[in-house]
Coordinates of C-alpha atoms and ligand atoms in Angstrom, one line a residue:
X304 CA 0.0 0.0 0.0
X305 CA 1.4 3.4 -1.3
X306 CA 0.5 6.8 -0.8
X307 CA 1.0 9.9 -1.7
X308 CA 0.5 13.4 -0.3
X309 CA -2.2 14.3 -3.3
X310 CA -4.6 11.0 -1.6
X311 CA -2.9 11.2 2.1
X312 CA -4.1 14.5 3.1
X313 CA -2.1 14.6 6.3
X314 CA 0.1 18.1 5.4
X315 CA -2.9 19.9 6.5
X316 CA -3.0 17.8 10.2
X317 CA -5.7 20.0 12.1
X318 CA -6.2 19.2 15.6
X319 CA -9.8 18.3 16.5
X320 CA -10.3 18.6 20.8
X321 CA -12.5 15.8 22.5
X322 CA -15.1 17.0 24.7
X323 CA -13.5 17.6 28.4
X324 CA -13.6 14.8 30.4
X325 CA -15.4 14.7 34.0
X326 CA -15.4 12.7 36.6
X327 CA -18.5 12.9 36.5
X328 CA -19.5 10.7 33.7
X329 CA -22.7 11.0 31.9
X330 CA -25.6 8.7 32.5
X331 CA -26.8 8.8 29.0
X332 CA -24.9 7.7 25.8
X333 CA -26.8 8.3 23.2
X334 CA -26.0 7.0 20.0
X335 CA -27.2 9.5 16.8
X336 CA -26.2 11.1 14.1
X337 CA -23.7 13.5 14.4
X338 CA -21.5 16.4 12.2
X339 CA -17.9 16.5 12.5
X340 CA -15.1 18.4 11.2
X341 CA -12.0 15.8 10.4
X342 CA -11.3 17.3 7.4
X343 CA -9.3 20.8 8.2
X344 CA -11.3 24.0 9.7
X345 CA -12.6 25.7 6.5
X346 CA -13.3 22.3 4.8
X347 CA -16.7 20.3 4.5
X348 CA -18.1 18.8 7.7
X349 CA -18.6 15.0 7.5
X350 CA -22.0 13.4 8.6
X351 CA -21.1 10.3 11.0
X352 CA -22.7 9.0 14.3
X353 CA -21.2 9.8 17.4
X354 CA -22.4 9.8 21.7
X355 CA -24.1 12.9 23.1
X356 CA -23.7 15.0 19.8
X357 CA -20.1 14.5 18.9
X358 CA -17.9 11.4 17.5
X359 CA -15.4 10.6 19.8
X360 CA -17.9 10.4 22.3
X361 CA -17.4 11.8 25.6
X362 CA -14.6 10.7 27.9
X363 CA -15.7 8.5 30.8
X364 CA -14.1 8.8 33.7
X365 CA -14.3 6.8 36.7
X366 CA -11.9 5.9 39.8
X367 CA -10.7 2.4 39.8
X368 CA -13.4 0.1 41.9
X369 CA -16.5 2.4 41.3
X370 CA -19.3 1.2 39.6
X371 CA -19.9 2.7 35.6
X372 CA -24.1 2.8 35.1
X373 CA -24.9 4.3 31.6
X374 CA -27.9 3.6 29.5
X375 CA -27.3 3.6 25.7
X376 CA -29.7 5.3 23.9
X377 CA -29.8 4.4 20.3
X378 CA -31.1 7.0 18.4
X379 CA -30.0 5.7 15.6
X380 CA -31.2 3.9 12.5
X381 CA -28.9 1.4 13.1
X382 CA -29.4 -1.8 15.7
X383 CA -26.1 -1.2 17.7
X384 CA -24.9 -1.8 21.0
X385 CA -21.7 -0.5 23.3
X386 CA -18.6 -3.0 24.7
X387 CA -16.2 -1.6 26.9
X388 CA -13.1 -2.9 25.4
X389 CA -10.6 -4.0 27.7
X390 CA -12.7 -4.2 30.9
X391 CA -12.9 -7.8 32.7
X392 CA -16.6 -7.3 33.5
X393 CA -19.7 -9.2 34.0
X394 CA -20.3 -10.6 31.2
X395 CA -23.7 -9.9 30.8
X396 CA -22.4 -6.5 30.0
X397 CA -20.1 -7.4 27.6
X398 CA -22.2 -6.1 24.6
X399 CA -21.8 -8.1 22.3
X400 CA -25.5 -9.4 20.5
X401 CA -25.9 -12.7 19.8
X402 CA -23.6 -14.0 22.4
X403 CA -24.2 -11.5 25.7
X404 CA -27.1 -9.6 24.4
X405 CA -30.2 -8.9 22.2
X406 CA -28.6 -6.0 19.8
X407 CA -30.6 -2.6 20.9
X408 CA -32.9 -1.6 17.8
X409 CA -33.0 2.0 16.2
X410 CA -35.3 3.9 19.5
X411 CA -34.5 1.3 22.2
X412 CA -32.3 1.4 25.0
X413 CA -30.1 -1.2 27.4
X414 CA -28.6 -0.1 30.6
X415 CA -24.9 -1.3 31.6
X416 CA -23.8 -1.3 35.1
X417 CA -20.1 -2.6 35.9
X418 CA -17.6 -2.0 38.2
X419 CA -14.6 -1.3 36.6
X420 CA -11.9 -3.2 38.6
X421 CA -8.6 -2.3 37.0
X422 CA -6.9 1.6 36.7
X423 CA -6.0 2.3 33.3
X424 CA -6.8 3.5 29.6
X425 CA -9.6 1.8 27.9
X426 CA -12.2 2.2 25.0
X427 CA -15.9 1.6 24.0
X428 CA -17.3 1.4 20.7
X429 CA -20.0 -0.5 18.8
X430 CA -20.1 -3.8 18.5
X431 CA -22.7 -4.2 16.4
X432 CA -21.8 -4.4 12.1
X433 CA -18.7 -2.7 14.3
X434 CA -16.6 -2.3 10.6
X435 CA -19.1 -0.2 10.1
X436 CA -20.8 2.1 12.8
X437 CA -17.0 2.5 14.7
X438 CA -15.7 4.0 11.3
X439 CA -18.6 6.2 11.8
X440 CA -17.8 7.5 15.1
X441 CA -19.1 5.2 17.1
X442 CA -16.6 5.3 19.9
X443 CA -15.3 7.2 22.8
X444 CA -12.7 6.5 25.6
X445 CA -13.0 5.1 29.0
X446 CA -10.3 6.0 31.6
X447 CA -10.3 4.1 34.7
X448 CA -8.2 6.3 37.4
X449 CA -6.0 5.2 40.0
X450 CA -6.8 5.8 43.1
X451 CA -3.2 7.5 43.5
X452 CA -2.4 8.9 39.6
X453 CA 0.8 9.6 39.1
X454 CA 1.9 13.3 39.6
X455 CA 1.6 14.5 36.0
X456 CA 0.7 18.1 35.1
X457 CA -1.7 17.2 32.6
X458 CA -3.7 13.6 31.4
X459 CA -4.4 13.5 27.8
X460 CA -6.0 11.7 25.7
X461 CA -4.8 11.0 22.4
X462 CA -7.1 8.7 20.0
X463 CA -5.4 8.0 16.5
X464 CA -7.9 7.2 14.1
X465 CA -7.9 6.9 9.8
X466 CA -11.1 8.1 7.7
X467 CA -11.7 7.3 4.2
X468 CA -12.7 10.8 3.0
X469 CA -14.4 12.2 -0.1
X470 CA -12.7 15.6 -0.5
X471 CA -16.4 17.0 0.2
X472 CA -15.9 15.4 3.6
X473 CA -18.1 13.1 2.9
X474 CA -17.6 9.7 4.4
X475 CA -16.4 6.8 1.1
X476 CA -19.4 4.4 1.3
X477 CA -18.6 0.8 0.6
X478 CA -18.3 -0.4 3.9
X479 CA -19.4 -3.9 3.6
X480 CA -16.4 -4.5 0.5
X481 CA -15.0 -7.6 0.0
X482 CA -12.1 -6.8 -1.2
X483 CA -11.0 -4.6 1.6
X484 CA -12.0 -7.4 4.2
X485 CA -9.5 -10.2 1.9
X486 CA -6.9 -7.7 2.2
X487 CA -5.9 -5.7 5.3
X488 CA -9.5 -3.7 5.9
X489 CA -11.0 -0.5 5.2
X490 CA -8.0 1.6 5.5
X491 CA -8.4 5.2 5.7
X492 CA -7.0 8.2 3.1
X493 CA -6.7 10.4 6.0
X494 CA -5.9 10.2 9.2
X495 CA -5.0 12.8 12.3
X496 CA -5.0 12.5 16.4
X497 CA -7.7 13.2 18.6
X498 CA -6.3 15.5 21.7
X499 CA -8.5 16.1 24.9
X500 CA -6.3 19.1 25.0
X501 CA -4.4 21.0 22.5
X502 CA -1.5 23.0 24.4
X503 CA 0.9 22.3 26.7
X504 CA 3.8 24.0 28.1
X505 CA 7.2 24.0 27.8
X506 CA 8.8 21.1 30.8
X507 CA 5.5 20.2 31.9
X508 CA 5.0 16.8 32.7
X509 CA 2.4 14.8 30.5
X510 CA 1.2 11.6 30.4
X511 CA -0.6 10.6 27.0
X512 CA -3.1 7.9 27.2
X513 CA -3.2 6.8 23.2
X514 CA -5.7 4.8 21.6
X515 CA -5.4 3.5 17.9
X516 CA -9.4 3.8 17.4
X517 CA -8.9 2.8 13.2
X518 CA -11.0 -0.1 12.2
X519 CA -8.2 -1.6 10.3
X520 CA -4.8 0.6 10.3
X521 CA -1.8 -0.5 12.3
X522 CA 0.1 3.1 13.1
X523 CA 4.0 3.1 13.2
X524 CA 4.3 6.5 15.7
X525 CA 7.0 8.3 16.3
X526 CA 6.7 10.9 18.9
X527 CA 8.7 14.2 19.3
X528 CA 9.5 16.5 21.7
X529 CA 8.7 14.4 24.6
X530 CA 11.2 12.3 27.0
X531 CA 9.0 9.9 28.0
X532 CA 8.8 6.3 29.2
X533 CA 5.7 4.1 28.3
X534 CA 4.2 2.9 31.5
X535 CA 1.1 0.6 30.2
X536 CA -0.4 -1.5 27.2
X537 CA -3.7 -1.7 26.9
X538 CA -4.4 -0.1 30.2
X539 CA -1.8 -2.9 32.0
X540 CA 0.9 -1.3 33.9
X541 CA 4.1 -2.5 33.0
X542 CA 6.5 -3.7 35.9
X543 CA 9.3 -1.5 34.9
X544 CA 8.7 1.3 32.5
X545 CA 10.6 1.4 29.0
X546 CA 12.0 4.3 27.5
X547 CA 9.9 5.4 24.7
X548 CA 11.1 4.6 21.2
X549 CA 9.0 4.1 17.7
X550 CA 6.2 1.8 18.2
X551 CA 3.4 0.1 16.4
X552 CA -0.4 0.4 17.8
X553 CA -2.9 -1.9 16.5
X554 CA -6.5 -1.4 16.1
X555 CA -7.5 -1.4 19.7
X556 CA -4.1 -1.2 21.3
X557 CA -3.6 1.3 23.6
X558 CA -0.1 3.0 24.9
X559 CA 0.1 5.2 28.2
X560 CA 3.6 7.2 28.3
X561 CA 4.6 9.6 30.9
X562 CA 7.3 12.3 29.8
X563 CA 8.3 15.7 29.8
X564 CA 7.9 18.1 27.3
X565 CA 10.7 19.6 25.2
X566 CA 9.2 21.1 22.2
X567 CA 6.3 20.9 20.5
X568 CA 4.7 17.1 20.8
X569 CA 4.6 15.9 17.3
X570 CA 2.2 12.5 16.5
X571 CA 4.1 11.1 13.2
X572 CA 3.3 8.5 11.1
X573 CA 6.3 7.1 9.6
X574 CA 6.4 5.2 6.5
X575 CA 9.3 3.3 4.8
X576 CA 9.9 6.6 2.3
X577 CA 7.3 9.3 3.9
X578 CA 6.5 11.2 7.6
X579 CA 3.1 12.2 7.7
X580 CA 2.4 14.4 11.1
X581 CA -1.0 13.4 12.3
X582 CA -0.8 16.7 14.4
X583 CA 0.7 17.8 17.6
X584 CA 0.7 19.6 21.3
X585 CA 1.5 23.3 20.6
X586 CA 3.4 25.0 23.3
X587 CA 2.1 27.5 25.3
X588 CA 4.4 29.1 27.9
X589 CA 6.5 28.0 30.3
X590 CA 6.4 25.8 33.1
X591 CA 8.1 27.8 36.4
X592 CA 8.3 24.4 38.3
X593 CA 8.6 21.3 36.4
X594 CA 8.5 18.5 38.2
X595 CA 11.8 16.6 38.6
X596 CA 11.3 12.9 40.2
X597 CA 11.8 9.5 38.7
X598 CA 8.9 8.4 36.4
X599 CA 7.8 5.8 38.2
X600 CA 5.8 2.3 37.1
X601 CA 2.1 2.5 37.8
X602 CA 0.9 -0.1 40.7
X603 CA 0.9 -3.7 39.4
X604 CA -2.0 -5.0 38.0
X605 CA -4.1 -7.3 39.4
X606 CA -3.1 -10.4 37.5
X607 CA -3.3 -13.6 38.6
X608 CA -0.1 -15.9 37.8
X609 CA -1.0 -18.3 34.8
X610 CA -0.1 -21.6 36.4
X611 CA 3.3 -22.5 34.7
X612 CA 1.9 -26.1 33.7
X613 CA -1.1 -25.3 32.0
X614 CA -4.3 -27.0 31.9
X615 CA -5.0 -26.5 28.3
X616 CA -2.3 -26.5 25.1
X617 CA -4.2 -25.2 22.2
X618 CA -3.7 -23.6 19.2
X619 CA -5.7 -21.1 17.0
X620 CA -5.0 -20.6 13.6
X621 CA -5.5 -17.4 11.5
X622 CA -6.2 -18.2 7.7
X623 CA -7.5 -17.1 4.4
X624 CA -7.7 -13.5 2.9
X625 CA -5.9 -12.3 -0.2
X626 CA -3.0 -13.8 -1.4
X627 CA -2.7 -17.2 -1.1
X628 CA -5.0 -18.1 2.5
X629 CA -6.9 -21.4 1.9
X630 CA -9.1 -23.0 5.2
X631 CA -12.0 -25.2 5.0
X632 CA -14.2 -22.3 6.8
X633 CA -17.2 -20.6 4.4
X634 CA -16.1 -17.3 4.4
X635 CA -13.4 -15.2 3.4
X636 CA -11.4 -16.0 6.8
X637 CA -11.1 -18.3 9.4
X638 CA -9.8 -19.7 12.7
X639 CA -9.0 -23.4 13.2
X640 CA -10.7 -23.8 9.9
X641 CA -14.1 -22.1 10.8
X642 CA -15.6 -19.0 9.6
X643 CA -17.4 -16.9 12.1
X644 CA -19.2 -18.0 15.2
X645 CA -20.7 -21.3 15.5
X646 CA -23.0 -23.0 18.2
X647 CA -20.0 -25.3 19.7
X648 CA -17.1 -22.4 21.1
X649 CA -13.2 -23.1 20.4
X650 CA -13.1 -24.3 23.8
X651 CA -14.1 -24.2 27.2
X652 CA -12.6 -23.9 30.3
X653 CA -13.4 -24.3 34.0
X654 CA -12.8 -21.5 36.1
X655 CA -9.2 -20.2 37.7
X656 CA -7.6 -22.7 34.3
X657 CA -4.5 -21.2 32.6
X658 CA -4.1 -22.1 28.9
X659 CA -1.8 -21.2 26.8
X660 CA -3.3 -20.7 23.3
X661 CA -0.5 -20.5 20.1
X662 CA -2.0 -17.3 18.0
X663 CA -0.4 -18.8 14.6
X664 CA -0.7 -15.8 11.6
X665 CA -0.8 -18.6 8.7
X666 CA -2.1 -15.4 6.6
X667 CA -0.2 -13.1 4.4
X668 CA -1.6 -10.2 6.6
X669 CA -1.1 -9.0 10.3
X670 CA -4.1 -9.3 12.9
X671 CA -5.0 -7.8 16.2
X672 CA -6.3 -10.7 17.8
X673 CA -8.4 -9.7 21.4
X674 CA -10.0 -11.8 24.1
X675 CA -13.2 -10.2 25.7
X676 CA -13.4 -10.2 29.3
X677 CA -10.1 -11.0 30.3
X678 CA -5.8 -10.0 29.8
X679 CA -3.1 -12.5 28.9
X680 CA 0.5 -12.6 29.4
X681 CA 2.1 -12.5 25.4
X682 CA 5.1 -15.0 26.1
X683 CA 8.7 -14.7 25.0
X684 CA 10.2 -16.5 23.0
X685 CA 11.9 -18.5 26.0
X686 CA 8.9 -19.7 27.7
X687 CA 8.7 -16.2 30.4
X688 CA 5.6 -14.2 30.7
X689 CA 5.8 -10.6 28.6
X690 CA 3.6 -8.0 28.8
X691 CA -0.3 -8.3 30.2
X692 CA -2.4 -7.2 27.6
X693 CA -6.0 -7.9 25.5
X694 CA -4.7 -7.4 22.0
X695 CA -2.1 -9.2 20.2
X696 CA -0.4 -7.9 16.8
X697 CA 0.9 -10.9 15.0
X698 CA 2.2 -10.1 11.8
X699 CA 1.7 -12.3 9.0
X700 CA 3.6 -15.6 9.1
X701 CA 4.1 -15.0 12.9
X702 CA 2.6 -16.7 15.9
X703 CA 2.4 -15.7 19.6
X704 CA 1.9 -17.4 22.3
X705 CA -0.8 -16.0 25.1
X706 CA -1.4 -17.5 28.7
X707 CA -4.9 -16.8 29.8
X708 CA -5.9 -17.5 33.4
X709 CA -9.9 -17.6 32.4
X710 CA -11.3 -16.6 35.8
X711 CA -14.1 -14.7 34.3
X712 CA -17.4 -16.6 33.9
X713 CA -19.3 -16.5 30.6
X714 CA -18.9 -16.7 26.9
X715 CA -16.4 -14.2 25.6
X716 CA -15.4 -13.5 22.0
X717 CA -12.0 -13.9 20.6
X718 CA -11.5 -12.2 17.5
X719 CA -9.5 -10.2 14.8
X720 CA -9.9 -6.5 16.1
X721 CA -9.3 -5.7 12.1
X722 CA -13.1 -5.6 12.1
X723 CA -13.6 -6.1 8.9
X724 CA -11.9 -9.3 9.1
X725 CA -14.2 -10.4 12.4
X726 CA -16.6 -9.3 9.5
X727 CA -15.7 -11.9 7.4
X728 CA -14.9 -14.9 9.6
X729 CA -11.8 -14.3 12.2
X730 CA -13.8 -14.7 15.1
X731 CA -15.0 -17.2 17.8
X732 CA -15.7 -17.6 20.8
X733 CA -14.6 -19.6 24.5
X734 CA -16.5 -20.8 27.3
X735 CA -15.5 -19.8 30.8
X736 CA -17.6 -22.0 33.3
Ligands
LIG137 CU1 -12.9 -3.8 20.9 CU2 -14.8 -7.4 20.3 O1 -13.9 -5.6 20.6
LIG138 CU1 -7.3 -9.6 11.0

């Protein structure tokens, strides 16, 4: 996939600013149709669906341990429904139809209630014809505080999202198009951060919660102007931070960094030939007293330790798409050699069991594969538990190995967070019981 600057309109990165975040989180989410502007102030508006007028939605905020109660509104013409990516819940509020749910018709509603039992960054969205109503706007962020946040001087949200973009700002149609699920999804011909806040100044400290919201695009970021550490994926706090160096976010994914600004924060997207900025932080002032202690790790996660014989060895492969995939599934991809969701899940486990499942990318595409309901240790290479997160990036030819302790009851789905690809067969689902 090339581009150029002519389709990639990312010279003209404008900053669009997220509704402020509260603590005080709404107790309505109402899903309907919304304007936005993601092309550039001065340029046409784009019709899409958002939360509570706008797409993100708003920010929820709650402290680690409270309880979240919302009801989704659907105001929409669309059946939809909301899951809260990333949160071991209940799994009744999962939000997922056909497997936790009834899916909420155009003018109903469903009220969600969960505690949300670990600190860190996290995301809802549709799950509903999701390759479809998320690259609409239907998603917003979730950040679960701790109940002693690290000093920082300001907490910002970053979402990084792709749009495919008339140059009327109309929204490309297409969305249900085959050819984009065979190959790596509906990938976007622009694409630009979403800030909660737009200026910063100059050695303040920051931490940046980002969120790669794209349906399909895996971002290579390189960040400038910051000297940070990452302290979590996907809301897990790492044990000892890392210094921050180019990374890749899949769909999903989320990074937490804590630094301190140097110049202007710059968001680039870097390409084998090309940078494209996908905007940035502007300065603003001076900070009189930066703060000058040790960036710290976040509090260890909850996890419980998979057991280091596990009770289940399995293995899950990833096949089809473009290019060469064959499988004995009936539709365009498959796990294990099944297409979609059947009556029987991939497996089932009793609860407190570790497995260790073998994510093997027998595709000539990478995929985001996430677990619902639960986080997983990715494990090295030597047998040793990595980092604790709830989506995996395997590129294509690639496998990883996950250890799951399943300690959450219910039926959870495990799928391709590429959603056109869940779309078209890479997704199933386990039994916890
Ligand atoms: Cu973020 Cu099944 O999804
Ligand atoms: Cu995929």
């Amino acid at each position: 996939m090339t581009f150029n600057r002519r389709t990639f309109l990312m010279s003209t990165a404008a900053v669009l600013t997220l509704p402020r975040a509260a603590l005080a989180s709404p107790s309505v989410l109402r899903a309907e149709p919304v304007k936005a502007q993601i092309l550039p102030e001065g340029d046409g508006t784009t019709d899409m669906l958002g939360f509570n007028g706008s797409t993100p939605g708003p920010e929820l905020r709650v402290r680690q341990g409270d309880t979240l109660a919302v009801r989704f509104d659907n105001q929409t013409s669309e059946a939809s429904s909301v899951h809260w990516h990333g949160i071991r819940l209940e799994n009744s509020m999962d939000g997922v139809p056909g497997l936790t749910q009834l899916v909420v018709k155009p003018g109903e509603s469903f009220d969600y209630q969960f505690k949300a039992p670990d600190a860190g960054t996290y995301w809802y969205h549709s799950h509903n014809r999701s390759w479809e109503q998320v690259a609409k706007g239907l998603y917003g962020p979730l950040i679960v505080e701790e109940a002693n946040p690290p000093q920082v001087d300001h907490d910002i949200t970053v979402m990084l999202d792709d749009w495919r973009i008339e140059e009327t700002g109309a929204l490309a149609g297409g969305f249900g198009n085959m050819h984009d699920f065979a190959h790596a999804g509906r990938m976007g011909n622009y694409a630009k951060i979403l800030p909660s806040q737009e200026s910063i100044r100059l050695g303040d400290r920051i931490r940046l919660r980002l969120i790669n919201t794209a349906t399909a695009r895996v971002f290579p970021i390189r960040i400038e102007g910051l000297a940070a550490q990452v302290v979590a994926l996907d809301g897990m706090p790492l044990a000892t931070p890392r210094a921050l160096e180019d990374f890749q976010i899949a769909p999903a994914q989320r990074v937490d960094l804590i630094g301190d600004v140097k110049s202007a924060v710059d968001f680039l997207f870097v390409l084998r030939d090309d940078i494209y900025e996908m905007g940035s932080l502007k300065i603003d002032g001076e900070n009189p007293s930066p703060i000058t202690s040790p960036i710290k790790a976040l509090s260890a996660p909850d996890a419980t330790r998979p057991k280091d014989v596990p009770d289940h060895a399995l293995r899950l492969k990833m096949e089809g798409g473009a290019m060469g995939g064959r499988h004995a599934g009936d539709d365009i991809w498959a796990l294990n050699g099944i297409s979609g969701l059947k009556d029987k899940p991939f497996a089932t486990f009793k609860r407190g069991e570790t497995a260790v499942i073998d994510l093997v990318n027998d595709t000539s595409w990478p995929h985001g594969i996430h677990l619902h309901g639960h986080h997983f240790f990715e494990m090295n290479q030597d047998g040793t538990l990595g980092d604790y997160r709830d989506t995996s990036l395997v590129d294509r030819g690639a496998s990883q190995k996950i250890a799951v302790v399943f300690d959450n009851p219910g039926k959870w789905l495990l799928h391709c967070h590429m959603l056109g690809h869940q779309a078209s067969g890479m997704k199933t689902w386990v039994e916890v019981v």
